[in-house]
PDB file of C-alpha atoms (C1' of nucleotides) in Angstrom:
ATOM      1  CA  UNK L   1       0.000   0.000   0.000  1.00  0.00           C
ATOM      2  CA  UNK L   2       1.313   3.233  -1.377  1.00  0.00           C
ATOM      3  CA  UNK L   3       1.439   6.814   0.989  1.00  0.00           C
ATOM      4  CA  UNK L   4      -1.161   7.789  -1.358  1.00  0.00           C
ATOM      5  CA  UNK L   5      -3.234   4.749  -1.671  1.00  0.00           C
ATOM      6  CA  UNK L   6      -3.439   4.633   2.376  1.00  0.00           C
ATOM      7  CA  UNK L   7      -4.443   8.921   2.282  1.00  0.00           C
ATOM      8  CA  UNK L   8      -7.037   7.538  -0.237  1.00  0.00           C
ATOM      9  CA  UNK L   9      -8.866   4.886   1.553  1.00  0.00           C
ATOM     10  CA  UNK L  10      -8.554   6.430   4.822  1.00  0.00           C
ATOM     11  CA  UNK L  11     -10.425   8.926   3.453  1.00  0.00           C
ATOM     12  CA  UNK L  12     -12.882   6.558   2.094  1.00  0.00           C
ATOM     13  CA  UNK L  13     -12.912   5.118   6.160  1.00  0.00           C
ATOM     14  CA  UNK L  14     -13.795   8.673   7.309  1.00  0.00           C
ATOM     15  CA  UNK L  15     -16.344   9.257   5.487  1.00  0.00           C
ATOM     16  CA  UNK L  16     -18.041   5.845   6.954  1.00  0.00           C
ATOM     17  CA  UNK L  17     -16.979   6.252  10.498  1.00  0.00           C
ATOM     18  CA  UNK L  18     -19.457   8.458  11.020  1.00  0.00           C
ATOM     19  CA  UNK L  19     -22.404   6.942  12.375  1.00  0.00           C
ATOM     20  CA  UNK L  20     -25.157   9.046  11.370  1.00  0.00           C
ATOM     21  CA  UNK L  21     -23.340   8.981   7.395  1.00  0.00           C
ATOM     22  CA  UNK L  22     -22.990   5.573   7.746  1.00  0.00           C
ATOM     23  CA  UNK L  23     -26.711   5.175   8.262  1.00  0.00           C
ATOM     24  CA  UNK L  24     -27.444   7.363   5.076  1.00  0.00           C
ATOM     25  CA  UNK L  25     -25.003   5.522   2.985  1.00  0.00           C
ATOM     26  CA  UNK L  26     -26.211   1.646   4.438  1.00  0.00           C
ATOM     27  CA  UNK L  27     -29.642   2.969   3.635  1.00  0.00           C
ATOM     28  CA  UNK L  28     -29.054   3.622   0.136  1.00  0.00           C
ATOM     29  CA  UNK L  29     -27.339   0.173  -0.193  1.00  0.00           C
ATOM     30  CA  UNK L  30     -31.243  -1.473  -1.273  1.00  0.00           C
ATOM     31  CA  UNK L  31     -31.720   1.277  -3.950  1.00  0.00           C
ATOM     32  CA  UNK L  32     -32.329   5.193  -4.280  1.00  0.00           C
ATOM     33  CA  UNK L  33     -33.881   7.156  -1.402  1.00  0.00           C
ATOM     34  CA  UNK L  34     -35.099  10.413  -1.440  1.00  0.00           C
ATOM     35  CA  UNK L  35     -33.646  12.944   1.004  1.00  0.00           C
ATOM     36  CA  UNK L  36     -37.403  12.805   3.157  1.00  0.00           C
ATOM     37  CA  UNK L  37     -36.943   9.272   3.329  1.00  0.00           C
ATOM     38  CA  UNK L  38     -33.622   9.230   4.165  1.00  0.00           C
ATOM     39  CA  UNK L  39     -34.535  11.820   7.117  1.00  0.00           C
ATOM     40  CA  UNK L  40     -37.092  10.042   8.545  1.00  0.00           C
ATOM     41  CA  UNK L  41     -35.283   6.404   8.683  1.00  0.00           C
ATOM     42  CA  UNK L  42     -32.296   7.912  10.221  1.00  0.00           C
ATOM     43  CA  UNK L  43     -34.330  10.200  12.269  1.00  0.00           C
ATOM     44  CA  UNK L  44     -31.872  13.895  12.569  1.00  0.00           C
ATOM     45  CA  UNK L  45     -32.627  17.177  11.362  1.00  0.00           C
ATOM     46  CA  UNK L  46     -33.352  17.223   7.355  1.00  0.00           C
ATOM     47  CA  UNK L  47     -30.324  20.163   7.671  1.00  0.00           C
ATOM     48  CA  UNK L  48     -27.795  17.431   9.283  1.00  0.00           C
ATOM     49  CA  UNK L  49     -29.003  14.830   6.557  1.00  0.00           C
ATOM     50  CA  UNK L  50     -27.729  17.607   3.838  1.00  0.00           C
ATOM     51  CA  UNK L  51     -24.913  18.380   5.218  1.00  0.00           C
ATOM     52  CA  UNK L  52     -23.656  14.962   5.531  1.00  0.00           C
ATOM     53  CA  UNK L  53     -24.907  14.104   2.087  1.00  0.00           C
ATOM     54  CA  UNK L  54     -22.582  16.585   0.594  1.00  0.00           C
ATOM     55  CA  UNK L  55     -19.457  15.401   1.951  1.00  0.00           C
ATOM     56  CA  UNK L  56     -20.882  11.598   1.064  1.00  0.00           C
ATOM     57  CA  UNK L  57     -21.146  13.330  -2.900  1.00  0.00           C
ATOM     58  CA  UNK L  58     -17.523  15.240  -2.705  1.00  0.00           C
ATOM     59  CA  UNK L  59     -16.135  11.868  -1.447  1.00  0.00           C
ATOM     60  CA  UNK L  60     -18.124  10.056  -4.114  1.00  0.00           C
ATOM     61  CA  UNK L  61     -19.683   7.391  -2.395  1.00  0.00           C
ATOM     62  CA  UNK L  62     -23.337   8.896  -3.062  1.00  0.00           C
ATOM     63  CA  UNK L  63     -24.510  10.205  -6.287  1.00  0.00           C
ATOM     64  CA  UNK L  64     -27.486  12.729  -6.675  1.00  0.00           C
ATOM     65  CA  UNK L  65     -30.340  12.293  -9.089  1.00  0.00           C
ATOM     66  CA  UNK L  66     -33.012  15.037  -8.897  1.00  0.00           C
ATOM     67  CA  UNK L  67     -36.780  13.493 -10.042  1.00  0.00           C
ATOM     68  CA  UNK L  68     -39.044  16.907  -9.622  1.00  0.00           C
ATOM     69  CA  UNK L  69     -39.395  18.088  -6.246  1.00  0.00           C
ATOM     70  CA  UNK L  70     -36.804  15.149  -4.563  1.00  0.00           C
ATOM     71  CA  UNK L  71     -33.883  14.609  -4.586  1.00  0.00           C
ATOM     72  CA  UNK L  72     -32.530  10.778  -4.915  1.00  0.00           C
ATOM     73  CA  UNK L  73     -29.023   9.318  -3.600  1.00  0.00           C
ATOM     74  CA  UNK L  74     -27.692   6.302  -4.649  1.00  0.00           C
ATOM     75  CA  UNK L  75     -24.668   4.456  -4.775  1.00  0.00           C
ATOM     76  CA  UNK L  76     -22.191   5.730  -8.190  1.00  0.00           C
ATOM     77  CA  UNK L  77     -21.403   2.408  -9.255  1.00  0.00           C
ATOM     78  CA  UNK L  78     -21.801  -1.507  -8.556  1.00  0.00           C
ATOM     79  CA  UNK L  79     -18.262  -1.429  -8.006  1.00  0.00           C
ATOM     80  CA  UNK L  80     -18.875   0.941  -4.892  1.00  0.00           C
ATOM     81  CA  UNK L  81     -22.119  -0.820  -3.962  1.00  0.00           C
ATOM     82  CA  UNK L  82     -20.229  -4.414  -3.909  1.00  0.00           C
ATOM     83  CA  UNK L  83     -17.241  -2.971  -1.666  1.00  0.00           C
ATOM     84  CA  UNK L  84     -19.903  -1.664   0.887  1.00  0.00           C
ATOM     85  CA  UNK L  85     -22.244  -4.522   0.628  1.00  0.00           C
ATOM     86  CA  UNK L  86     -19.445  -6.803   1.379  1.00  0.00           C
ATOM     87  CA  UNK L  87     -17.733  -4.744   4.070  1.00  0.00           C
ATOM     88  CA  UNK L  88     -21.244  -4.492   5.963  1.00  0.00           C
ATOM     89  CA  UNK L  89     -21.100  -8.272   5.504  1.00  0.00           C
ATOM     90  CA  UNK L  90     -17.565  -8.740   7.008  1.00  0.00           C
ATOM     91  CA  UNK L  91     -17.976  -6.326   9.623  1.00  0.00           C
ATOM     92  CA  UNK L  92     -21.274  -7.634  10.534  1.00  0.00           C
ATOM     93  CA  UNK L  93     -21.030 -11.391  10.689  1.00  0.00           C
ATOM     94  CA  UNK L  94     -21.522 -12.880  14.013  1.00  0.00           C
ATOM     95  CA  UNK L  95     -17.328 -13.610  15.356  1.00  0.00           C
ATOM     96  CA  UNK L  96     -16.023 -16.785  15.363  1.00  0.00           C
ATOM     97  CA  UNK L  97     -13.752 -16.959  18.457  1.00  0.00           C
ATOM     98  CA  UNK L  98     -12.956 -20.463  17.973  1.00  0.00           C
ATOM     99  CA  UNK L  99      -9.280 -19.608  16.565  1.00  0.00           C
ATOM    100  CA  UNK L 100      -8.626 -16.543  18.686  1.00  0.00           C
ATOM    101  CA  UNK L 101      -5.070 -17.108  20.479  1.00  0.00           C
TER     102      UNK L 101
ATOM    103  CA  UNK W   1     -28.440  -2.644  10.545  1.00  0.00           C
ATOM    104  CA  UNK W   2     -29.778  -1.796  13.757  1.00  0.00           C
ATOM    105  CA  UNK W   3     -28.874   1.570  15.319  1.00  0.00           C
ATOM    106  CA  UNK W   4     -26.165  -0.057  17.814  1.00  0.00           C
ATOM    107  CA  UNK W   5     -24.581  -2.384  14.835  1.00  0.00           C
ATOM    108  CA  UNK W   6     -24.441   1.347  12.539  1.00  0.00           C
ATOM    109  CA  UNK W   7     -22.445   3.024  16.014  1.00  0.00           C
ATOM    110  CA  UNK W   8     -20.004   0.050  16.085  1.00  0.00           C
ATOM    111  CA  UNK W   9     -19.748  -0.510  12.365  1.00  0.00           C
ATOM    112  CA  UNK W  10     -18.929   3.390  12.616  1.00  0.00           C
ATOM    113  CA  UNK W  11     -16.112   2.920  15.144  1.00  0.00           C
ATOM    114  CA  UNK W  12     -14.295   0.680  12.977  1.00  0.00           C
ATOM    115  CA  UNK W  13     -14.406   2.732  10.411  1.00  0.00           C
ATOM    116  CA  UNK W  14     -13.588   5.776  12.525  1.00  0.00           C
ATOM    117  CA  UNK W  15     -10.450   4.382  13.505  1.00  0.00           C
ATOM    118  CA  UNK W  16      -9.478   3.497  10.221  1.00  0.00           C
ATOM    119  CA  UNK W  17      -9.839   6.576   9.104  1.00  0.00           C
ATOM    120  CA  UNK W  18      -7.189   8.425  10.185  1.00  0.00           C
ATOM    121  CA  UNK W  19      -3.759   8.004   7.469  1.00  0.00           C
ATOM    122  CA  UNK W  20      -1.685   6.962   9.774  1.00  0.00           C
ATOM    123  CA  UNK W  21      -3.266   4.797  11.815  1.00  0.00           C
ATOM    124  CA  UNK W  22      -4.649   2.972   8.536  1.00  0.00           C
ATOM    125  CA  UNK W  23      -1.154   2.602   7.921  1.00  0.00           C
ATOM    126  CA  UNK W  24      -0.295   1.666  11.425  1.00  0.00           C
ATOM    127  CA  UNK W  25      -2.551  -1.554  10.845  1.00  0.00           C
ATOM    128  CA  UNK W  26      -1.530  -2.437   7.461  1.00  0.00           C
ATOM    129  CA  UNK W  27       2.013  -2.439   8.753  1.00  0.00           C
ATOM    130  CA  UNK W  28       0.847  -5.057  10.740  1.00  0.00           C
ATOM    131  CA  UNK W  29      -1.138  -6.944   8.095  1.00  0.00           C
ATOM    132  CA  UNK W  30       2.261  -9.291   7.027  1.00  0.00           C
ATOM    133  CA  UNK W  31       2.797 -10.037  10.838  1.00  0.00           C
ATOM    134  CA  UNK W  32       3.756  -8.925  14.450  1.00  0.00           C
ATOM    135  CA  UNK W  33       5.823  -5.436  14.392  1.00  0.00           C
ATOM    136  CA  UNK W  34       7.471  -3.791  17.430  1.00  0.00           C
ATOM    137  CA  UNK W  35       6.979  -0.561  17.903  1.00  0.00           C
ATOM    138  CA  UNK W  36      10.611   0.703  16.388  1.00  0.00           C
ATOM    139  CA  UNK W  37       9.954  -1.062  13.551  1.00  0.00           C
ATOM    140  CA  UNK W  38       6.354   0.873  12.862  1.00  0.00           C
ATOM    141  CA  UNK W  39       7.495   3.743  13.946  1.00  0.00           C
ATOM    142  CA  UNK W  40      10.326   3.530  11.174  1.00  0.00           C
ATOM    143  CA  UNK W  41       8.114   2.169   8.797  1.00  0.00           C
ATOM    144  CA  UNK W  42       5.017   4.541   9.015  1.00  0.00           C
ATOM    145  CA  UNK W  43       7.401   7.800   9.466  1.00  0.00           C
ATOM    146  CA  UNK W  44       6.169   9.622  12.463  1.00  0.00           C
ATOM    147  CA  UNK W  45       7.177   9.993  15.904  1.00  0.00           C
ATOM    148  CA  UNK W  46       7.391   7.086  18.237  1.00  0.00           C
ATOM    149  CA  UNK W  47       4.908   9.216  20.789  1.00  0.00           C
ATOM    150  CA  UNK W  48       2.444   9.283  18.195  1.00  0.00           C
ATOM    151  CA  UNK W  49       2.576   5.769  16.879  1.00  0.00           C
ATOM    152  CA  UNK W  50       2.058   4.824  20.337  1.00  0.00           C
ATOM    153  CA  UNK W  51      -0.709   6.766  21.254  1.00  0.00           C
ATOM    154  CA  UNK W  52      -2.517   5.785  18.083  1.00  0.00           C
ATOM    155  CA  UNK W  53      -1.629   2.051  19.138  1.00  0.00           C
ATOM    156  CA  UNK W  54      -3.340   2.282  22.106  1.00  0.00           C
ATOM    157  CA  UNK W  55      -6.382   3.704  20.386  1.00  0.00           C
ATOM    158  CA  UNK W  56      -6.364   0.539  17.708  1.00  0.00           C
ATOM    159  CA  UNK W  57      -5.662  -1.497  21.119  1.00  0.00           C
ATOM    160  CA  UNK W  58      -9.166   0.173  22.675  1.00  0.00           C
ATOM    161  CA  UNK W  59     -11.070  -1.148  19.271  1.00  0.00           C
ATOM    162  CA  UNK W  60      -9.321  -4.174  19.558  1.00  0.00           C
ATOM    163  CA  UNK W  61      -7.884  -3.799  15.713  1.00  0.00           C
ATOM    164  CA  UNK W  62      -4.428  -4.900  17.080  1.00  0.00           C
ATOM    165  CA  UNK W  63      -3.221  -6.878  19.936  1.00  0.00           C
ATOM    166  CA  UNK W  64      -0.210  -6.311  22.131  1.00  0.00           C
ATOM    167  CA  UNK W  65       2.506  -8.738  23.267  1.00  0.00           C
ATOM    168  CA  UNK W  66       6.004  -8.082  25.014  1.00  0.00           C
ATOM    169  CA  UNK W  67       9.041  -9.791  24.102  1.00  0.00           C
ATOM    170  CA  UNK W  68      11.928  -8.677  26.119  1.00  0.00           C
ATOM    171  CA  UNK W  69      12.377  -4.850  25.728  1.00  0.00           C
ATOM    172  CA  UNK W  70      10.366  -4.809  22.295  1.00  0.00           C
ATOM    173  CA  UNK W  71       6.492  -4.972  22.194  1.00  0.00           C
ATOM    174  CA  UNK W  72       4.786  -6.269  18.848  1.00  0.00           C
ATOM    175  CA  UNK W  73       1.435  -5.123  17.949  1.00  0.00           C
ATOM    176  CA  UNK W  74      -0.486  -7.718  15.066  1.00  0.00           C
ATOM    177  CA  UNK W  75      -4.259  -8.992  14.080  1.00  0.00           C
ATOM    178  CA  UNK W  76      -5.973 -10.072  16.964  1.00  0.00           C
ATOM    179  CA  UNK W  77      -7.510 -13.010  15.177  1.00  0.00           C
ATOM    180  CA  UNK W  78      -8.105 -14.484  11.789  1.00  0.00           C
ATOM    181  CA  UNK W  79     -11.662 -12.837  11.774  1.00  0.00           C
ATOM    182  CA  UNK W  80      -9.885  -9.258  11.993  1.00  0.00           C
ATOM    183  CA  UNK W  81      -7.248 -10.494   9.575  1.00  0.00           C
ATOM    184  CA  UNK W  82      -9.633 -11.611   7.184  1.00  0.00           C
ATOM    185  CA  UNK W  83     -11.517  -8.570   7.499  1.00  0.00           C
ATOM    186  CA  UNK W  84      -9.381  -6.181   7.061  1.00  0.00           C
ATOM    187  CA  UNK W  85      -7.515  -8.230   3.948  1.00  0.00           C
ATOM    188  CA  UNK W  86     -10.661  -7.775   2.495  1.00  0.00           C
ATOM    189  CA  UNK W  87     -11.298  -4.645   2.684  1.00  0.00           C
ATOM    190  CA  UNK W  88      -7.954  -3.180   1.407  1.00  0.00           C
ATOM    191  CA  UNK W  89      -8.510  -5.500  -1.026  1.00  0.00           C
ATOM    192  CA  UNK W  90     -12.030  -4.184  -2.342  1.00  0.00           C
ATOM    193  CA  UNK W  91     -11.080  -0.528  -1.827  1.00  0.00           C
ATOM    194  CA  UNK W  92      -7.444  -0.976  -3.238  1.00  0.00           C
ATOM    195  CA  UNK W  93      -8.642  -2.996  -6.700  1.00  0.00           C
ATOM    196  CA  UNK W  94      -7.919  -1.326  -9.588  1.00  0.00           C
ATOM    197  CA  UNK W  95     -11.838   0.166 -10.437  1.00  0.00           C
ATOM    198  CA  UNK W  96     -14.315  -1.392 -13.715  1.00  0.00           C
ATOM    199  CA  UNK W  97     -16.173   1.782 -14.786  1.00  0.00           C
ATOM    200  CA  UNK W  98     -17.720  -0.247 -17.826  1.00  0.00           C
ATOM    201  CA  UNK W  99     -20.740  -0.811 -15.540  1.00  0.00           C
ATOM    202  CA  UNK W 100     -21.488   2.625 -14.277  1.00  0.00           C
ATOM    203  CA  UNK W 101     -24.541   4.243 -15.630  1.00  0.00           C
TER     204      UNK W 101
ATOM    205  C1'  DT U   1     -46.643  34.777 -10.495  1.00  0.00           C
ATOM    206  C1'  DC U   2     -47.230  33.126  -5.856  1.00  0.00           C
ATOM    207  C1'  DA U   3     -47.690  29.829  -2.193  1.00  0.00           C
ATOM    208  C1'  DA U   4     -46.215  25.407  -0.584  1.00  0.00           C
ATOM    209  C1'  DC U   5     -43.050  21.952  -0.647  1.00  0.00           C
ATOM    210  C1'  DA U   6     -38.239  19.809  -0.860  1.00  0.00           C
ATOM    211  C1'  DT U   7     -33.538  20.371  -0.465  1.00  0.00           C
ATOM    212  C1'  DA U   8     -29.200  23.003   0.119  1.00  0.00           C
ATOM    213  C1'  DT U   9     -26.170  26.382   2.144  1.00  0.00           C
ATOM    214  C1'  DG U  10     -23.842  29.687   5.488  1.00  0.00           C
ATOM    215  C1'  DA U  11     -22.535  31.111  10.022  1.00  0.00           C
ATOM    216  C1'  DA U  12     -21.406  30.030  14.569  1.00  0.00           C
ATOM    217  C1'  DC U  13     -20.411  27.204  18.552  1.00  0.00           C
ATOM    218  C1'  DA U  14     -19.095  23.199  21.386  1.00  0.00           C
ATOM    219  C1'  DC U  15     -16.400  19.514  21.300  1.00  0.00           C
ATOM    220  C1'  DA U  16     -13.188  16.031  19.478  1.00  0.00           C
ATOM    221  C1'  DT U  17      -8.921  14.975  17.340  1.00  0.00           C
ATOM    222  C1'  DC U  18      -4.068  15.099  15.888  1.00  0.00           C
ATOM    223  C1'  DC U  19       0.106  16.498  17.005  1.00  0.00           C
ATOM    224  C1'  DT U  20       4.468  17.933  19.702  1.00  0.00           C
ATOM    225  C1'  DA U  21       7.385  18.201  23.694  1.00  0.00           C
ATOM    226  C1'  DA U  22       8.551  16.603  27.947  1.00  0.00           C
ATOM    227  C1'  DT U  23       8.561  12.982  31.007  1.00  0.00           C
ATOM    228  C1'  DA U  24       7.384   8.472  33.013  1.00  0.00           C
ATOM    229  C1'  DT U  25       7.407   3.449  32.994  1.00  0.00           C
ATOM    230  C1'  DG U  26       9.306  -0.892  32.034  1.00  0.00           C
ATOM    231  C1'  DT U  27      13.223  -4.042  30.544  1.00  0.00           C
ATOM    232  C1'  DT U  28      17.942  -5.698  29.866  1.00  0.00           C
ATOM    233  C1'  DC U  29      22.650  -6.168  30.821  1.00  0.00           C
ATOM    234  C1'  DA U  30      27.043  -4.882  32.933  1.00  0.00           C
TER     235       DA U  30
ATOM    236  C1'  DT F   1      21.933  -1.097  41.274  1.00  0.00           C
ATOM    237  C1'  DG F   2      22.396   1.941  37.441  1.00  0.00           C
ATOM    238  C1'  DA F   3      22.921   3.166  32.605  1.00  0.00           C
ATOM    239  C1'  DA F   4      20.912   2.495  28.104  1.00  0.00           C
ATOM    240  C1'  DC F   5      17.260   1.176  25.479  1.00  0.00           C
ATOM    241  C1'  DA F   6      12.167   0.665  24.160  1.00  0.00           C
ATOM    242  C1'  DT F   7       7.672   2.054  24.816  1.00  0.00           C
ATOM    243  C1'  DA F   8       3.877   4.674  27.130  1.00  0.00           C
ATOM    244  C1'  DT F   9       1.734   8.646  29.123  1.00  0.00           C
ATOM    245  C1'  DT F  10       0.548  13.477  30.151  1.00  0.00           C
ATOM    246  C1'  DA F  11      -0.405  18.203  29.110  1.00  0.00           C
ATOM    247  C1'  DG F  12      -1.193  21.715  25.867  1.00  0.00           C
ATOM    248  C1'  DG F  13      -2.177  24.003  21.610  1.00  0.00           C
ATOM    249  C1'  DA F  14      -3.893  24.200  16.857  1.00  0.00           C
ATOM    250  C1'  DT F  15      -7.101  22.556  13.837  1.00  0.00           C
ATOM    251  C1'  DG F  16     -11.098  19.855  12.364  1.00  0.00           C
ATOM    252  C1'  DT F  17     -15.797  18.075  12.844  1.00  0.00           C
ATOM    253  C1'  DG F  18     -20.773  17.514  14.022  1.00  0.00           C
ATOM    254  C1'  DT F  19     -24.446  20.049  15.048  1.00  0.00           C
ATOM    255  C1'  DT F  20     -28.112  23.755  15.123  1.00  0.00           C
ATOM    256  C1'  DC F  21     -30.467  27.765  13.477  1.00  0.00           C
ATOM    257  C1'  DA F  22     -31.638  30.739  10.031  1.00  0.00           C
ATOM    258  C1'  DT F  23     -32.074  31.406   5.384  1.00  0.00           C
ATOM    259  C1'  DA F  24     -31.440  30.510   0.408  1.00  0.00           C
ATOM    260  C1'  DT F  25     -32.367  27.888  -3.782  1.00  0.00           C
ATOM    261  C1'  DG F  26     -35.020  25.079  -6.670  1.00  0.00           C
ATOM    262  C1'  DT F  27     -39.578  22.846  -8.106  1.00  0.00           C
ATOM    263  C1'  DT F  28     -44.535  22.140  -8.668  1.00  0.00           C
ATOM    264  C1'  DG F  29     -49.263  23.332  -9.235  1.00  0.00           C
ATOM    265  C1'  DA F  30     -52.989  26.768  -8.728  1.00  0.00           C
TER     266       DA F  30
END
DNA sequence: TCAACATATGAACACATCCTAATATGTTCA
DNA sequence: TGAACATATTAGGATGTGTTCATATGTTGA
């Protein structure tokens, strides 16, 4: 791993180690949710849920889709989706202790 | 995800989101490293290599273990490993863009 | 065009975080 | 025991981050 390539994906790691932008990006993992929806199942201020959203767009793990009045986010790629999808899976799995030293 | 899973999920993340303590672990990917040897190898002072040790130590990314005058930090178990493997993996492949829409 | 809705932005504050410098703790070997 | 080495801790300052409140921008339908 490179200087840059570890500045790059602890970058990406910021950007999730935030619980409440976590939430927003995990709940855009099943498809595109508006930024109502997205308020209400995370449950803070619509204001917070903006602000968050933006850096989640600058760091390009959230695109933006406008459909009249809403506003959509998504995930930018399957190749972003898959990473997430299968670090929520890691991450998530019940532990198996049995090899632990 | 459940609220509590999103907060520790978040941790994780939050820890690996600082450059040098992403670095700090990775050193540590290949096997056990003393202290000299990551401070060397990530390029920082020893005081701050060890106080972001003992934060990876708190979220149990990295395990301690004394050997005569020298302390080695690694994975605490496969699980971790296997993880975190992964993950560099994933975020570190070179990117397909012939899906994206 | 104007009101109502949906989302985004700017300013400001409290708090967390990273870092450095100095010092403390623990270990080995003479 | 004491000097030299290896690592950990503490205190402090500078900077960054999450949040709220107020307000701006953009969109629809009457």
């Amino acid at each position: 791993m490179t200087q840059d390539e570890g500045t790059q994906l602890a970058e990406l790691f910021r950007l999730l180690g935030e619980p409440n932008r976590l939430r927003l990006v995990a709940a855009c993992l099943d498809g595109p949710r508006s930024v109502g929806d997205l308020t209400e199942e995370v449950g803070i201020s619509q204001s917070l849920v903006s602000q968050h959203l933006r850096l989640l767009r600058a760091g390009r793990l959230l695109k933006q889709t406008r459909s009249g009045r809403n506003v959509f986010y998504d995930l930018p790629d399957c190749h972003v989706r898959t990473m997430l999808t299968n670090m929520m899976d890691h991450v998530l799995e019940p532990e198996d202790h049995s090899h632990e030293e």
